[in-house]
Coordinates of C-alpha atoms in Angstrom, one line a residue:
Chain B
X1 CA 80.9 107.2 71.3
X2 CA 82.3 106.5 68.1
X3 CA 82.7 102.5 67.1
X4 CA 86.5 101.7 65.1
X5 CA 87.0 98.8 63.2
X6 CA 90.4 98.4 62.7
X7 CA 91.7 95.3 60.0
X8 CA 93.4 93.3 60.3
X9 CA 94.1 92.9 63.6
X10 CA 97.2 91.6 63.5
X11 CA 99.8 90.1 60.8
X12 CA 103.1 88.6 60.5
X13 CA 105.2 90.3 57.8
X14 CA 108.6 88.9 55.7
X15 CA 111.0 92.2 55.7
X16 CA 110.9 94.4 53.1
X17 CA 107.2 94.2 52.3
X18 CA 104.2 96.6 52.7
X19 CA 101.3 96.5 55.3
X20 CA 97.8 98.6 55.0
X21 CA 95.7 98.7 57.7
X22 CA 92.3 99.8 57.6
X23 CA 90.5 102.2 60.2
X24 CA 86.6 102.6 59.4
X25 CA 84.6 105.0 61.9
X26 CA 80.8 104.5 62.4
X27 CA 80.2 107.5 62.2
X28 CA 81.9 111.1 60.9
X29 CA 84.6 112.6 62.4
X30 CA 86.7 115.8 62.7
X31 CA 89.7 114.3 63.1
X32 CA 91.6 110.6 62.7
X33 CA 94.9 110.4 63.6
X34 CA 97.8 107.2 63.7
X35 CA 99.5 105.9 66.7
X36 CA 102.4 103.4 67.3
X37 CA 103.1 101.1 70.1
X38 CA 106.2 99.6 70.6
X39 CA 105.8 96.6 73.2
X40 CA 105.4 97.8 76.3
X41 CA 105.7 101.2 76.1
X42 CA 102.8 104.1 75.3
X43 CA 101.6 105.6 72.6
X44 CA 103.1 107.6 70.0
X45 CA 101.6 109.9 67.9
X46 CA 102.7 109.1 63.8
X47 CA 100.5 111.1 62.1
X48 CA 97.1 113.1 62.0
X49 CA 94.9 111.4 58.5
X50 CA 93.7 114.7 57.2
X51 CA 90.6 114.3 54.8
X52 CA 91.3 115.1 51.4
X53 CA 95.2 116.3 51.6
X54 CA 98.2 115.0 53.0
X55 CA 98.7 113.6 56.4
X56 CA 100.5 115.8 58.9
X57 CA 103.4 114.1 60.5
X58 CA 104.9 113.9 63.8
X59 CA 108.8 114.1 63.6
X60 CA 110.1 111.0 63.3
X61 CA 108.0 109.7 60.8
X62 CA 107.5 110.5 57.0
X63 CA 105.5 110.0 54.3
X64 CA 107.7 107.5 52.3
X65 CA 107.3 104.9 55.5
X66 CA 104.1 105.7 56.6
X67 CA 102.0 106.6 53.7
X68 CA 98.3 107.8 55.1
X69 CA 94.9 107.9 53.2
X70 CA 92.2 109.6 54.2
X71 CA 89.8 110.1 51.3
X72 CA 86.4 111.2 53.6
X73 CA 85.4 111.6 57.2
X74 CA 84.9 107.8 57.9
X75 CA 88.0 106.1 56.7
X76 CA 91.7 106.4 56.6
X77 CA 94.1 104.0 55.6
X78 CA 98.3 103.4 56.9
X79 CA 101.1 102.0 55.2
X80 CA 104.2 100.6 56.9
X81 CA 106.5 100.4 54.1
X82 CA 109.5 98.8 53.3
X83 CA 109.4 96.8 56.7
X84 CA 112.2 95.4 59.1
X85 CA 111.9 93.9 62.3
X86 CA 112.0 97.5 64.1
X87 CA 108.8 98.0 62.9
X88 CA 107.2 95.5 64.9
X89 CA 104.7 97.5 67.0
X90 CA 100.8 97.9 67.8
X91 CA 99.2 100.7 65.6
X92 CA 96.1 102.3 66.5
X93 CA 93.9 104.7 64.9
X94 CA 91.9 107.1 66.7
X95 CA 89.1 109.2 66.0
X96 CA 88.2 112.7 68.1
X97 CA 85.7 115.1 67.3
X98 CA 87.0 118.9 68.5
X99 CA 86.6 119.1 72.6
X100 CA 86.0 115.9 72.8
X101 CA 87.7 112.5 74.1
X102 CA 89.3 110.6 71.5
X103 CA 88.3 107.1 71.1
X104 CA 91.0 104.2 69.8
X105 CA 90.4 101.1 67.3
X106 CA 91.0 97.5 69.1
X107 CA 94.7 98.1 67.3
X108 CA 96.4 96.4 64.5
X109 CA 99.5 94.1 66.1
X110 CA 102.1 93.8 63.5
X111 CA 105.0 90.9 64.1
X112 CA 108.0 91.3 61.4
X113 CA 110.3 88.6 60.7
Chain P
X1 CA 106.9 118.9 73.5
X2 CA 106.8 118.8 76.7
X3 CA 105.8 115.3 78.9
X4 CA 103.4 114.1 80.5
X5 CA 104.2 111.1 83.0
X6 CA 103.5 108.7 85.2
X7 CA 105.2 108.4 89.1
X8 CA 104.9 104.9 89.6
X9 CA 105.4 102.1 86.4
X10 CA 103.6 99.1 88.3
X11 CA 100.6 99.3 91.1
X12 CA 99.8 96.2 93.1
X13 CA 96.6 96.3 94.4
X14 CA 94.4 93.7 96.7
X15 CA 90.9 93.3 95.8
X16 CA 88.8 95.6 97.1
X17 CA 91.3 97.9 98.3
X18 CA 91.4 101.4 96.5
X19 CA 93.5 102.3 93.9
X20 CA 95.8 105.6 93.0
X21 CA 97.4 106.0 90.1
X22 CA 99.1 109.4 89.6
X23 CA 100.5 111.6 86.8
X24 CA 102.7 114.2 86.6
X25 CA 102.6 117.2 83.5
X26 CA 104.8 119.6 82.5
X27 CA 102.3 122.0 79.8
X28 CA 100.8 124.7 82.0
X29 CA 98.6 125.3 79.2
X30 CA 97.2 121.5 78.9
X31 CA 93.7 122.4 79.8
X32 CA 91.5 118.8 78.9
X33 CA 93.0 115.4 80.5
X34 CA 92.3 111.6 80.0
X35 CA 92.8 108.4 81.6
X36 CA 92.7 105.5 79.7
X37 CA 92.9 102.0 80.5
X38 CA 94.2 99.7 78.2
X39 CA 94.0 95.7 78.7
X40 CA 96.0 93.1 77.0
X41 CA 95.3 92.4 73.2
X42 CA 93.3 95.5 73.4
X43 CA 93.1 99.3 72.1
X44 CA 93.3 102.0 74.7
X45 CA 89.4 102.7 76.3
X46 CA 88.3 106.3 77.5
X47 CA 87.6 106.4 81.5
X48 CA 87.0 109.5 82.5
X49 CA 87.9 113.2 81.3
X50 CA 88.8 116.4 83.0
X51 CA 89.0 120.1 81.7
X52 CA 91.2 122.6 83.9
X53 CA 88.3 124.7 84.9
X54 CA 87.4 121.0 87.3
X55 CA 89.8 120.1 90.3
X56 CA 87.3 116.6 90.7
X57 CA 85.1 114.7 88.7
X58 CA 83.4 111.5 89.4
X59 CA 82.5 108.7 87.5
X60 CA 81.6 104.9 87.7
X61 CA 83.8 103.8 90.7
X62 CA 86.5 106.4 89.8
X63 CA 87.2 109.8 90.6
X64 CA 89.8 112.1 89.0
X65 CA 91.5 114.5 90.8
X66 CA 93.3 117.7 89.1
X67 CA 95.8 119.9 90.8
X68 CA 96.4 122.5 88.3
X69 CA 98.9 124.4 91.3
X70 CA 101.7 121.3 91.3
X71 CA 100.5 119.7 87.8
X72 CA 99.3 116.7 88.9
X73 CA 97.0 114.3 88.0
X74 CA 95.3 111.2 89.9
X75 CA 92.9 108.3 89.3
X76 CA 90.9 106.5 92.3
X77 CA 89.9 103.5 91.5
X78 CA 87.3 102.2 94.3
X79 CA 86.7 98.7 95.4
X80 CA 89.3 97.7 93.1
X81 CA 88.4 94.3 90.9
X82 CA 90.2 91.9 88.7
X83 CA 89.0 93.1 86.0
X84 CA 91.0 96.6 86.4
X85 CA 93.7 94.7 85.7
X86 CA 95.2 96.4 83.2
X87 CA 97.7 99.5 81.8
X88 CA 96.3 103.0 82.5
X89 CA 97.6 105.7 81.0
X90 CA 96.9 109.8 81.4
X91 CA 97.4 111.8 78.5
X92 CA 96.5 115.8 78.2
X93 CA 96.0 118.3 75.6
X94 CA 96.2 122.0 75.8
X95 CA 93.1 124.1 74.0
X96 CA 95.2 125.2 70.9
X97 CA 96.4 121.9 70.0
X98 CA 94.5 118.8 69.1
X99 CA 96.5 116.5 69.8
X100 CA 96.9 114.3 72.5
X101 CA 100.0 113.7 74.8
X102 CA 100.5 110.3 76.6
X103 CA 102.2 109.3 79.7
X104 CA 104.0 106.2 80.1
X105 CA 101.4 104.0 81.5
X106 CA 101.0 102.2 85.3
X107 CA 100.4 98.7 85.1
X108 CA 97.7 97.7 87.8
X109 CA 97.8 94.1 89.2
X110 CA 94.8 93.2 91.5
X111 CA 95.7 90.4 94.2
X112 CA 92.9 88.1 94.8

């Protein structure tokens, strides 16, 4: 299994401003991909972090608020942009090689006020 | 796309009873299916996995059960403890897709 460490692990943000958290893998993997979770609910699916080129991204979400990096098979980064309270959420990154189970980061738990 | 969900939000369990937790799914063509449990504070953790060619597989004190005729889905939990405590969740993928789809999540209390 594949060992995340996600940073930070949580932060409380004025509106307006700009949030990167950090997803670093142990080990290489096919694929990295960017979930929310809004309190209490499950998981939703923001983006897949393509190495290289530009994220791929679930409908809802775009590039201008959640800005993805990916620049090799170990690390991607996400930007929540431009925050308001709304935004407030757990994100977790997750790492899956093909036919395999996908493992999740301990998750980044973002307050806005 | 099409859902994959949960029957039941919340699961109250005594300790050392057995636990269910079901999930309903609406792909025909999800073929590989997860459960994850996922405790407070902390990011979902793998379980146990199932590809459609499997109507059982057993693990650690769980067993996952697939019905591919009625699309369902089912965890056992044996000798439940307090540390299952938690939110599990099922989520499936079909083989021409990588990505995974999640149902809403049971909450599981254990009773002392």
């Amino acid at each position: 299994s594949a060992v995340i460490s996600q940073k930070p692990s949580r932060d409380i943000c004025q509106r307006g401003t700009s949030l990167t958290i950090q997803c670093q893998v142990d080990s290489q993997v096919t694929m990295m991909f960017w979930y929310r979770q809004q309190p209490g609910q499950s998981l939703t699916l923001i983006a897949t972090a393509n190495q290289g080129s530009e994220a791929t991204y679930e409908s809802g979400f775009v590039i201008d608020k959640f800005p993805i990096s990916r620049p090799n098979l170990t690390f991607s980064t996400l930007t929540v942009s431009n925050m308001s309270p709304e935004d407030s959420s757990i994100y977790l990154c997750s790492v899956e090689s093909w036919g395999a189970e996908a493992f999740f980061g301990q998750g980044t738990r973002l307050t806005v006020v | 796309g099409e859902n994959v969900g949960l029957h039941l939000p919340t699961l109250s369990v005594q300790e050392g009873d057995n636990s269910i937790i079901n999930c309903a799914y609406s792909n025909s063509a999800s073929d590989y299916f997860i459960w994850y449990k996922q405790e407070s504070g902390k990011g979902p953790q793998f379980i146990i996995d199932i590809r459609s060619n499997m109507d059982k597989r057993q693990g650690q004190r769980v067993t996952v059960l697939l019905n591919k005729t009625v699309k369902h889905l089912s965890l056992q939990i044996a000798a439940t403890q307090p540390g299952d405590s938690a939110v599990y969740f099922c989520a499936e993928r079909s083989g021409n897709d990588y990505k995974l789809s999640f149902g809403a999540g049971t909450t599981v209390t254990v009773r002392a």
